[in-house]
Coordinates of C-alpha atoms and ligand atoms in Angstrom, one line a residue:
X1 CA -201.8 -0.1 72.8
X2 CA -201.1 3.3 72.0
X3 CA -198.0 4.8 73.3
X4 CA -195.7 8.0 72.8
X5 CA -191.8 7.7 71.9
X6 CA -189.9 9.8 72.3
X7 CA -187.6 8.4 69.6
X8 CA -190.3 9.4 66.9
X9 CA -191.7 12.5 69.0
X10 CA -195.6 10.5 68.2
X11 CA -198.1 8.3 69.5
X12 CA -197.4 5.0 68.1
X13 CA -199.2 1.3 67.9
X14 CA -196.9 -0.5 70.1
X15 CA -195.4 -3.7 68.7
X16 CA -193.5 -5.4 70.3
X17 CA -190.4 -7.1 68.2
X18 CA -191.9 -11.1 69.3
X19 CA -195.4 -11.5 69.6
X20 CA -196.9 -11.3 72.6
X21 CA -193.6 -10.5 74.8
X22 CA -192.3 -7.2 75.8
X23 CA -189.0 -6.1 77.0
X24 CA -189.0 -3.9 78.9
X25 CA -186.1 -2.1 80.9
X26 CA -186.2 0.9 83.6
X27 CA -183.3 3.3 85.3
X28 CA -183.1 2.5 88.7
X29 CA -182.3 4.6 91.6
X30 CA -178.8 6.2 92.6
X31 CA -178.8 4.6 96.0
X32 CA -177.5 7.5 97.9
X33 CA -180.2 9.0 99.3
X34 CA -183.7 8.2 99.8
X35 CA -185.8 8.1 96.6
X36 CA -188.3 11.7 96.6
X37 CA -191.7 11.9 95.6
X38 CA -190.1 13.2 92.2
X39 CA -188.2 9.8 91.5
X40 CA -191.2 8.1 92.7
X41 CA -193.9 9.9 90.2
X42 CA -191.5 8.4 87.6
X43 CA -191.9 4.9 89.1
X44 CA -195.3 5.1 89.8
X45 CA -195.9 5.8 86.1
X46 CA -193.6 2.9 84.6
X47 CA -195.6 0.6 87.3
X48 CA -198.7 1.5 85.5
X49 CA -197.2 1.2 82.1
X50 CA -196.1 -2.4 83.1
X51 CA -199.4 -3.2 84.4
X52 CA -201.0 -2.3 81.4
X53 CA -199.2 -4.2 79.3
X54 CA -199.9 -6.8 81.5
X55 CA -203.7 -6.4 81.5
X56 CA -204.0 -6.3 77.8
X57 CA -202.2 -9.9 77.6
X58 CA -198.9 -9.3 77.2
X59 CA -196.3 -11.4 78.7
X60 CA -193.9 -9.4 80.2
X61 CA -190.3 -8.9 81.6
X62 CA -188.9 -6.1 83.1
X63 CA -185.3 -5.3 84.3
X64 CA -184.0 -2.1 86.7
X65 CA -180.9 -1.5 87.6
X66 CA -179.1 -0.4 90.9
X67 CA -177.1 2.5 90.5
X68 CA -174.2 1.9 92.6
X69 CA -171.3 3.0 91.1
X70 CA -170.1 5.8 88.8
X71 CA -172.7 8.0 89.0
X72 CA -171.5 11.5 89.4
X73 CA -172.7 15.2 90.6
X74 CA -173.4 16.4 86.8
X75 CA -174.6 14.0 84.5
X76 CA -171.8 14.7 81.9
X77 CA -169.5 13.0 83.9
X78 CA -167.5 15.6 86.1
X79 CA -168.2 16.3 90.0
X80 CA -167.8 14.1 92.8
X81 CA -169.5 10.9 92.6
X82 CA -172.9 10.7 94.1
X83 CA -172.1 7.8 96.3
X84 CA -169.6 8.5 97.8
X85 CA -171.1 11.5 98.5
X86 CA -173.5 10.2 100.8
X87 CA -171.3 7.5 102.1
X88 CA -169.0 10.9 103.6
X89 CA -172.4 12.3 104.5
X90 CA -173.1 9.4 106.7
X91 CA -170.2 8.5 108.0
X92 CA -170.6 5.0 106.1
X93 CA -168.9 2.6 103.2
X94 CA -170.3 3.2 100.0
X95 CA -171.8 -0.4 100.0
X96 CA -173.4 0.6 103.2
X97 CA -175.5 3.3 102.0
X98 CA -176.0 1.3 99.1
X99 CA -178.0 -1.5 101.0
X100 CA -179.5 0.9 103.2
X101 CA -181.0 3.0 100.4
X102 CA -182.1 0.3 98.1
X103 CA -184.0 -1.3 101.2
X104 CA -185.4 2.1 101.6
X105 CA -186.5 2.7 98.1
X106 CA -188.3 -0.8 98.0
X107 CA -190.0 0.0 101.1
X108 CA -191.4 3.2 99.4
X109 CA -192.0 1.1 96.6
X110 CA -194.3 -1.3 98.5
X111 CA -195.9 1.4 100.4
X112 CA -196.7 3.0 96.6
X113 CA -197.9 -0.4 95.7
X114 CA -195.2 -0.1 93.2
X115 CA -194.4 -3.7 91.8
X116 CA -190.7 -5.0 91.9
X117 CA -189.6 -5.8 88.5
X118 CA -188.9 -9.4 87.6
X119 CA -185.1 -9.0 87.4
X120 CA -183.4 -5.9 89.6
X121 CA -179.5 -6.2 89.4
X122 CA -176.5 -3.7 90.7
X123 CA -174.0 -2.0 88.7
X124 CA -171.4 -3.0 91.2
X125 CA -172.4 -7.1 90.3
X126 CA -171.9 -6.2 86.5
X127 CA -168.5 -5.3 86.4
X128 CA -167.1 -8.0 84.0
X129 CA -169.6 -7.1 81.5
X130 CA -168.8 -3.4 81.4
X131 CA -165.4 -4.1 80.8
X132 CA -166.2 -6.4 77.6
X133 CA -168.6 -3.9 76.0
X134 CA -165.7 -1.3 76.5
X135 CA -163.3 -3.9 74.9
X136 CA -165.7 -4.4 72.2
X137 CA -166.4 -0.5 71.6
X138 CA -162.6 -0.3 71.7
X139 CA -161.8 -2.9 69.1
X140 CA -164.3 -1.3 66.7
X141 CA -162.8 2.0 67.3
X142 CA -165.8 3.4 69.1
X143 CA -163.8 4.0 72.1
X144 CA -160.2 5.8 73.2
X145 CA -158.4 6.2 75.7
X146 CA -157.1 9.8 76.9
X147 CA -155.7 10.8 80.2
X148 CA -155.7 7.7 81.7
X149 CA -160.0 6.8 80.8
X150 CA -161.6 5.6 78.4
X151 CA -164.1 7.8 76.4
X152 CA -167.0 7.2 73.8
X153 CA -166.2 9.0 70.7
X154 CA -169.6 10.4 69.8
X155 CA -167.7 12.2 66.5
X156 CA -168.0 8.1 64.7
X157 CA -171.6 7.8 64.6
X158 CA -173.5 9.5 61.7
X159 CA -176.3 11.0 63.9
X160 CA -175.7 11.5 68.0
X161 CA -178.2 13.3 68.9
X162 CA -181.1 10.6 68.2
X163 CA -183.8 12.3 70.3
X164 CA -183.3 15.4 68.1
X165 CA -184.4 19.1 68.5
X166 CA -182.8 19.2 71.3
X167 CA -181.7 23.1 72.3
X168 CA -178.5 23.9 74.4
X169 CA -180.5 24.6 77.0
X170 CA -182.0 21.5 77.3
X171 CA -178.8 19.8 76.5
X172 CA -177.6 21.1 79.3
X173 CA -179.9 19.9 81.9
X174 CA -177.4 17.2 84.0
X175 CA -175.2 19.9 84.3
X176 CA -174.4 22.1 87.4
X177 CA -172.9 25.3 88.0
X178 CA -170.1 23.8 90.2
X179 CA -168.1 20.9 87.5
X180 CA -165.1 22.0 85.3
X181 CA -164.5 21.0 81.3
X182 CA -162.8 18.1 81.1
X183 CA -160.2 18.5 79.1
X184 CA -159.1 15.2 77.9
X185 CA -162.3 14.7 75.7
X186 CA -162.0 15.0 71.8
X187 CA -165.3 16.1 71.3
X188 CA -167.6 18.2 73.7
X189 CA -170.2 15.2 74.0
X190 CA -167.6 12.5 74.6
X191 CA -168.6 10.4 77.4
X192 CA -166.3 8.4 79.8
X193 CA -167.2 4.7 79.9
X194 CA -164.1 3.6 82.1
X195 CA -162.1 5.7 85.0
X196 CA -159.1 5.3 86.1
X197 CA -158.0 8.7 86.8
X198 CA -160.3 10.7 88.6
X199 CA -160.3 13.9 90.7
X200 CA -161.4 12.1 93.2
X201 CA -158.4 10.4 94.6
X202 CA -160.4 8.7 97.6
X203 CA -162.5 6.7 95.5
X204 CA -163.4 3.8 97.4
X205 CA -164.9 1.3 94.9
X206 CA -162.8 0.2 92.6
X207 CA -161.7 -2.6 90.0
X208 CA -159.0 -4.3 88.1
X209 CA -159.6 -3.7 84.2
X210 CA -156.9 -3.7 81.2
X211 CA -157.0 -0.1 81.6
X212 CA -155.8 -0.2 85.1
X213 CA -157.6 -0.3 88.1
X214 CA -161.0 1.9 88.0
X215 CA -164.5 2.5 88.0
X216 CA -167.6 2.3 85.2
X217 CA -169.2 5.6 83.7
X218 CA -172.7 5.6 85.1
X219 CA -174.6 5.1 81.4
X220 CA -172.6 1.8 80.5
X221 CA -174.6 -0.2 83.4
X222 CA -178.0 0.6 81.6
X223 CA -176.9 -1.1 78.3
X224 CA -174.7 -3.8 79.8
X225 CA -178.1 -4.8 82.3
X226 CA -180.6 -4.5 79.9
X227 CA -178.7 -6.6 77.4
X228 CA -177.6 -8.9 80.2
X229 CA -181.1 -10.5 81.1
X230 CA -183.0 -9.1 78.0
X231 CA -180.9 -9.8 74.8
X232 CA -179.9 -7.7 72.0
X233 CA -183.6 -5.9 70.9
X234 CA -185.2 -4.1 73.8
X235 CA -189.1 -3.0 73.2
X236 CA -189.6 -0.3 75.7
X237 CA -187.1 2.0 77.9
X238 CA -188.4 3.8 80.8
X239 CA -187.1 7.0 82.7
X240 CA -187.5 10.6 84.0
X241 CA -187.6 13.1 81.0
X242 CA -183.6 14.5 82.9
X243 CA -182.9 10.6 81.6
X244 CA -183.5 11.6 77.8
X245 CA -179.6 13.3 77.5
X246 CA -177.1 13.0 78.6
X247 CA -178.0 9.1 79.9
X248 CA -180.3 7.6 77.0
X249 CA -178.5 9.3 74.5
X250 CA -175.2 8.1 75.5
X251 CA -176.8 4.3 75.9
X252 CA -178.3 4.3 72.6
X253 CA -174.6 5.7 71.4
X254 CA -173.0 2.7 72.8
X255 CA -175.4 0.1 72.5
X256 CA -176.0 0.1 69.0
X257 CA -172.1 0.9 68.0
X258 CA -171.7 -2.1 70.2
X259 CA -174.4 -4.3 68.6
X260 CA -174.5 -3.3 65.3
X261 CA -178.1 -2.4 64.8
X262 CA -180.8 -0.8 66.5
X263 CA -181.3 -1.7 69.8
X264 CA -184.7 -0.1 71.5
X265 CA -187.7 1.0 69.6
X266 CA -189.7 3.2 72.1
X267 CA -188.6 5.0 74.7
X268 CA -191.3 6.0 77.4
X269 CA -190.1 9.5 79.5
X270 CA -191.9 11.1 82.4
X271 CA -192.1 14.3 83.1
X272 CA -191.3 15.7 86.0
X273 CA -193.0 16.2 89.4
X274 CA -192.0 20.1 90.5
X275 CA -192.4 22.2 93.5
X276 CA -193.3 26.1 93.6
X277 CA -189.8 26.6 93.2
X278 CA -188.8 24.0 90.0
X279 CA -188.0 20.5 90.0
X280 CA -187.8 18.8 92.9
X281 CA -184.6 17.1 93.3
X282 CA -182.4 15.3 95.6
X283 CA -179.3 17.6 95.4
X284 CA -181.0 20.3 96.4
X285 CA -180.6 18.8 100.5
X286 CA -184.2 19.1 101.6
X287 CA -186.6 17.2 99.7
X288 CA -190.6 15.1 100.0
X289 CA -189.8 11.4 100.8
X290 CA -192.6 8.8 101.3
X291 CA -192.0 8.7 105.1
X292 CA -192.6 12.4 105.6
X293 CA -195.8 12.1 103.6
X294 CA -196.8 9.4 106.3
X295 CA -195.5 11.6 109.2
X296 CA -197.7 14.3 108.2
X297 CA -201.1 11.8 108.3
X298 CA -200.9 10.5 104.6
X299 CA -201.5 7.4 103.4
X300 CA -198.9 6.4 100.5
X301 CA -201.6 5.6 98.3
X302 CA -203.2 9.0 98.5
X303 CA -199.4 10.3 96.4
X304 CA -200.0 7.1 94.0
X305 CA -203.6 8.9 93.3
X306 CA -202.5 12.2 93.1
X307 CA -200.1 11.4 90.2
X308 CA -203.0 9.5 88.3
X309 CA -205.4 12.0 87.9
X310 CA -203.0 14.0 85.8
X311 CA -200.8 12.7 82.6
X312 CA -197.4 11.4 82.7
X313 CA -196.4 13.2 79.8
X314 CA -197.0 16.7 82.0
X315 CA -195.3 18.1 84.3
X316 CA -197.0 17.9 87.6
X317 CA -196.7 20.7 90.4
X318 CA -196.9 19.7 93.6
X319 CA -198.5 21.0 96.7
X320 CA -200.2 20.2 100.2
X321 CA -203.3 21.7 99.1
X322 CA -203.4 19.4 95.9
X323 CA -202.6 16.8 97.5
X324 CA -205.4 17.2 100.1
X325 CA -207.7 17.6 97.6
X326 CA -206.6 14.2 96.0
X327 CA -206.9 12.9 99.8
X328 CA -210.4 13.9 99.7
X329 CA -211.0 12.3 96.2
X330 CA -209.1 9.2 97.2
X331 CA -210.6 8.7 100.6
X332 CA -214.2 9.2 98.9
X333 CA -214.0 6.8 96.6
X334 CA -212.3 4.3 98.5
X335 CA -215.2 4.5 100.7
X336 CA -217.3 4.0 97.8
X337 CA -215.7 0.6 96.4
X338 CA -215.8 -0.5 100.5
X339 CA -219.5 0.0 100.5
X340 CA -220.0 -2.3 96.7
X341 CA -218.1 -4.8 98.4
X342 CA -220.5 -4.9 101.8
X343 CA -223.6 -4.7 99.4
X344 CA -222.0 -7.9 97.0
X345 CA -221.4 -9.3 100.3
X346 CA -224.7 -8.8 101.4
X347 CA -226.4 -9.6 98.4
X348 CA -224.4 -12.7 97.4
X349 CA -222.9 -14.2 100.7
X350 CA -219.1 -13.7 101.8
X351 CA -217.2 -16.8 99.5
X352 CA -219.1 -15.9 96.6
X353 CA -218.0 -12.4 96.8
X354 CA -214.4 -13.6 97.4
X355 CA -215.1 -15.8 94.8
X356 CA -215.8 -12.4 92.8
X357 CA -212.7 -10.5 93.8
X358 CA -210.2 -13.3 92.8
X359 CA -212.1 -13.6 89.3
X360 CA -209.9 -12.0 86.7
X361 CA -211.8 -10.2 83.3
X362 CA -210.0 -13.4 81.0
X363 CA -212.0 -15.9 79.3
X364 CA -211.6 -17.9 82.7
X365 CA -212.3 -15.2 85.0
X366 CA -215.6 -14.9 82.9
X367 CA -216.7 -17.9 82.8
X368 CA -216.4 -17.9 86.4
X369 CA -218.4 -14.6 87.2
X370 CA -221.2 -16.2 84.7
X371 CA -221.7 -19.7 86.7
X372 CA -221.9 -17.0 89.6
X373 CA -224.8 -15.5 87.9
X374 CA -223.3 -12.1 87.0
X375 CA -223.9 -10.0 83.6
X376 CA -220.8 -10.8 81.9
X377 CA -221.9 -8.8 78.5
X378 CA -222.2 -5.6 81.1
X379 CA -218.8 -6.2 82.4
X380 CA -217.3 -6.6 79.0
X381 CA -218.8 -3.7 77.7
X382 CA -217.1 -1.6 80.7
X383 CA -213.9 -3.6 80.6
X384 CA -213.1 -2.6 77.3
X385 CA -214.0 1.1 77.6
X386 CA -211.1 0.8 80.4
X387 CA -208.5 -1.1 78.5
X388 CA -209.0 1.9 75.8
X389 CA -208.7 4.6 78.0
X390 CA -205.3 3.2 80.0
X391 CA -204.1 1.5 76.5
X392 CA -204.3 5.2 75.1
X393 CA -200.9 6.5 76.0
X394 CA -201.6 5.4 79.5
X395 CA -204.7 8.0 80.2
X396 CA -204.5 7.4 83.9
X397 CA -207.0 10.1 84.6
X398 CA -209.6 8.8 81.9
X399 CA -209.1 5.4 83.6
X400 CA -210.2 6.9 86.8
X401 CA -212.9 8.0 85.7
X402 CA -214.3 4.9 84.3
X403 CA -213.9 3.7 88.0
X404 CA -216.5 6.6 88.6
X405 CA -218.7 5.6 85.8
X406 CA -218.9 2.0 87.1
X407 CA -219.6 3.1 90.7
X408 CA -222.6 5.2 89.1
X409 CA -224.0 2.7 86.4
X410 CA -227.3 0.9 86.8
X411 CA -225.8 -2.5 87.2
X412 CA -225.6 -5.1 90.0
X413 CA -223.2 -4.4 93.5
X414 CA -221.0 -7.7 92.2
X415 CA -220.9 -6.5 88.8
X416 CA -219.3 -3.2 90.3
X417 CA -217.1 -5.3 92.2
X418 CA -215.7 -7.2 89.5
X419 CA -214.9 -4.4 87.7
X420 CA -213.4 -2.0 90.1
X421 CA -211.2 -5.2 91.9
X422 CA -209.8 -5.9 88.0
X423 CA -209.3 -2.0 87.1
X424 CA -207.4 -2.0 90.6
X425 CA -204.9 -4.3 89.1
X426 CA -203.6 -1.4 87.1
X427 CA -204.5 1.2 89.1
X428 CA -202.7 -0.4 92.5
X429 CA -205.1 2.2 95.0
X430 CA -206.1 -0.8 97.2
X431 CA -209.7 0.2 96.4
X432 CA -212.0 -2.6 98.4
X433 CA -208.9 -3.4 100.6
X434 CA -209.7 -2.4 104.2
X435 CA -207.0 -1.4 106.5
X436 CA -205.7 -4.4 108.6
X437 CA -204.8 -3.7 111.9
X438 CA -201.4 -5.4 113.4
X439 CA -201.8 -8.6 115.1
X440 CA -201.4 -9.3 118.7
X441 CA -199.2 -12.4 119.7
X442 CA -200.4 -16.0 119.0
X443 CA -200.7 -19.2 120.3
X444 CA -198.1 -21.4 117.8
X445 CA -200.9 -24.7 118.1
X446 CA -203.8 -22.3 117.0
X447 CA -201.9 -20.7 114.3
X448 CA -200.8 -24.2 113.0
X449 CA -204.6 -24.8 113.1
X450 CA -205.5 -21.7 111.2
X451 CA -202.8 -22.4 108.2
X452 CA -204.4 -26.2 108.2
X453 CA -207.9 -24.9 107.9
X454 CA -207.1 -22.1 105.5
X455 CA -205.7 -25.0 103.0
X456 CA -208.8 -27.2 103.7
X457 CA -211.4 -24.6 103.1
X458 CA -208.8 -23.1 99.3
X459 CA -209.4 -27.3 98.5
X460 CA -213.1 -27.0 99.3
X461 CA -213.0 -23.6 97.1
X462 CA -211.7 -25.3 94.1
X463 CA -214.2 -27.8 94.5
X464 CA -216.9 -25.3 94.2
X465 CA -218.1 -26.3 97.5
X466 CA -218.9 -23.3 98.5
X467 CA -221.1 -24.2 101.3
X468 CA -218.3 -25.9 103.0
X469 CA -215.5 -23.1 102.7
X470 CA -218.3 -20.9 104.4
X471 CA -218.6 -23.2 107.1
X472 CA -214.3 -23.6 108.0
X473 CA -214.9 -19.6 107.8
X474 CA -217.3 -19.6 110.5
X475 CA -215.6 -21.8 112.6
X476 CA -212.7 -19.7 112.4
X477 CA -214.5 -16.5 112.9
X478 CA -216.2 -18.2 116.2
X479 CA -212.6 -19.3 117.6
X480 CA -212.0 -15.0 117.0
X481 CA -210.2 -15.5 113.9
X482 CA -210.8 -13.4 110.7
X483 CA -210.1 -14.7 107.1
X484 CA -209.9 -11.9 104.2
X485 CA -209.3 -13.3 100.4
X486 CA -206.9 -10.6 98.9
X487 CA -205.3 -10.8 95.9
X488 CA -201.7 -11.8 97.0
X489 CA -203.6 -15.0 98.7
X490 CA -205.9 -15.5 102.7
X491 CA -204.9 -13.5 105.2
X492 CA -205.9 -14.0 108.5
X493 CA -206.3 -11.9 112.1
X494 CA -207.9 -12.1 115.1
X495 CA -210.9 -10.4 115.4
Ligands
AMP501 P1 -182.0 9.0 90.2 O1 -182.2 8.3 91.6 O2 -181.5 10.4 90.4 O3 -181.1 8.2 89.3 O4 -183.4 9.1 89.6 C1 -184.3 8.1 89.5 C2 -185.4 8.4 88.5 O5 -186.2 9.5 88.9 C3 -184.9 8.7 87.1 O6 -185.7 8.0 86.1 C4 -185.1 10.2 87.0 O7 -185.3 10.6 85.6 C5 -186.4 10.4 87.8 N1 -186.5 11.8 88.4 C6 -185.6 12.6 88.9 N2 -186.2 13.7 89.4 C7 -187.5 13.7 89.1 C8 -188.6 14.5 89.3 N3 -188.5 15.7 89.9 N4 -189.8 14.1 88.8 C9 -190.0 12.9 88.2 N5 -189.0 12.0 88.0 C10 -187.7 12.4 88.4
ZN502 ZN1 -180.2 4.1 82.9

């Protein structure tokens, strides 16, 4: 695996600090708004990035925060906080319009066939840990405490700006036209890691700390989480390119004066997503969510496309016209992978097909597609060509294309199948899954009769009894129910 960091400004060999494991940590959402197709192009790319680590064998575990609490209009720690922002927007408490929008955000993280990370914790439950690290950073004289917070004194470490080359400008970039100096700060970069003054005299969440009752800085969360469920040493840390300063600057600032050595060796940025007129962003009031996509005819996983045919190391412009264009692609191709499936179907009768689509491209996967009579040496060969495309500083557009080279080469329908279905696993476009409709109501006695035939015929399956798994489908399928094998397990409807 092949990946750039930002840390080094090169394409590295990714190594992971234990064998085989990875680390991996990712900035959450501020849950005060929905999440806009900008957020999302940033999690649809660390999704892939997981996956991939994933498909090439690594075992992996990856933490996201919530932000909650103590995020505020400018990134450099003056303007209103965001979340209470939208909690006077909406007429709401702040932990209101927390649940709401992390519910939403999940949603159009399903929709986006996103994956949840393993571990997904809140600022607001971490409280007790923020205030050690600040007792720690304190202690070692990291830390002070000036007009009634306490601030990270970025004038003790021998080097601050750890992302280098960074211009003014650039510098810059949390920062909005309408937040005033703050003058209690020693040094212009200071950062506050503990309020308990703030402008904001109607601050609803707060907490009891030896400084006096307050609120965390927004960057704290990140290193107290990450450090919380994944130890000291972090492999890989994921964000928007906005996240590279002030927020990962300021983590690696704290972290590592905390700790006492270096904390994360890559850091993984993506660029961002813009409109005609710049980046698209949630302050600006009217913004692209997921929903309005759908309102408009889209499926979700038409976006998801759009953002893989071009590199997460670009900026991406977005537009209706490019993204019917992708809907074209998408829709296309989808069709395409349908119609493999119907032929391996055809060719190979419906179990062994299934039989196919669960087979993973592992030793045991193999095996499998071999006693089923397929060219293993033919999917290798194409397999690998895959891994090294998406294991090459995640080349989700050369990936793609293998998909197209597969549907074109002069092998077998189930051969194509097994491919595409395992490519899929990274890619997450749903490409052989057809579209379920919803279910009408149910008789309770033949649903309990479905779910007992659906574990007789997976026991038959495991047998190898093919024959018989074939014949509980049929059965089914002449009482007018349906079975589909999909990767999260049978699904069922009535015909
Ligand atoms: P936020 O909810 O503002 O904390 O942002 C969530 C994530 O989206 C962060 O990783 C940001 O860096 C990222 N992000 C914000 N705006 C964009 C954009 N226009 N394009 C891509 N990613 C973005
Ligand atoms: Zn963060």
């Amino acid at each position: 695996m092949r990946i750039y960091n930002t840390l080094t400004k090169r394409v590295e060999e990714f190594k992971p600090n234990v064998e085989g494991k990875v680390a991996m940590y990712t900035c959450g959402p501020t849950v005060y708004h929905f999440a806009h197709i900008g957020n999302l192009r940033s999690y649809i790319c660390e999704d892939i990035l997981e996956k991939t680590l994933r498909y090439i064998g690594y075992d992996v575990k990856r933490v996201m925060n919530i932000t909650d609490v103590g995020h505020l209009s400018s990134d450099g720690d003056t303007g209103e906080d965001k979340m209470l922002k939208g909690a006077k927007r909406e007429h709401k408490t702040i932990m209101e319009i927390a649940k709401f929008y992390t519910d939403a955000f999940f949603s159009d993280c399903k929709k986006l066939n996103i994956k949840t990370p393993d571990v997904v914790e809140p600022a607001t439950n971490c409280i007790a840990e923020f205030i050690h690290m600040i007792e720690v950073l304190l202690e070692k004289g990291y830390a002070y405490k000036a007009g009634e917070n306490i601030y990270f004194d970025t004038s003790k470490l021998k080097e601050y700006y750890v992302f280098g080359n960074q211009s003014e400008d650039e510098l810059m970039v949390g920062v909005r036209d309408d937040v005033t100096e703050d003058t209690n700060k020693k040094n212009k970069n200071d950062f506050v890691l503990w309020f308990t003054k703030s402008k904001f005299e109607d601050q609803a969440l707060k907490w009891d700390s030896p400084w006096g009752v307050g609120y965390p800085g927004w960057h704290i969360e990140c290193s107290c989480i990450s450090m919380k469920h994944l130890g000291e040493y972090m492999d890989i840390h994921c964000g928007g390119v906005d996240n590279i300063f002030p927020h990962h600057t300021n983590e690696i600032a704290q972290s590592e004066s905390y700790l006492g050595h270096k904390w994360c060796n890559y850091w993984f940025h993506v660029h961002h997503l813009n409109d005609r007129d710049g980046k698209i962003s949630k302050s600006k009031g009217t913004f692209l969510t997921v929903s309005l996509l759908e309102e408009k005819g889209y499926d979700p996983l038409v976006y998801r496309f759009f953002c893989l045919q071009s590199h997460y190391r670009k900026p991406l412009e977005f537009s209706f016209d490019a993204l019917d264009n992708a809907n074209t692609a998408y829709q296309k191709l989808k069709k395409r992978c349908i119609e493999i499936k119907q032929e391996a179907v055809k060719a190979l009768g419906e179990e062994k097909a299934n039989a196919i689509l669960a087979a993973g491209l592992n030793e045991e996967g193999l095996k499998a597609l071999k006693e089923l009579g397929l060219n293993v040496d033919a999917i290798k060969d194409f397999d690998a060509k895959f891994k090294d495309a998406i294991s090459n500083d995640i080349n989700t557009s050369m990936a793609t294309t293998l998909v197209y080279d597969v549907l074109k080469a002069d092998i077998g329908a189930a051969e194509k199948l097994a491919l595409v279905e395992n490519f899929d696993k990274v890619l997450g476009l749903d490409l052989t899954v057809e579209k379920e409709s919803a279910a009408p109501a149910i008789d309770p006695e033949l649903e309990k009769y479905i779910l007992e035939q659906i574990e007789l015929r997976k026991a038959a399956k495991k047998e190898k009894n093919f024959a018989e798994a074939d014949r509980i489908r049929a059965e089914l399928l002449e009482k007018g129910v349906v079975l589909e094998d999909t990767r999260e397990g049978v699904k069922w409807h009535l015909a």
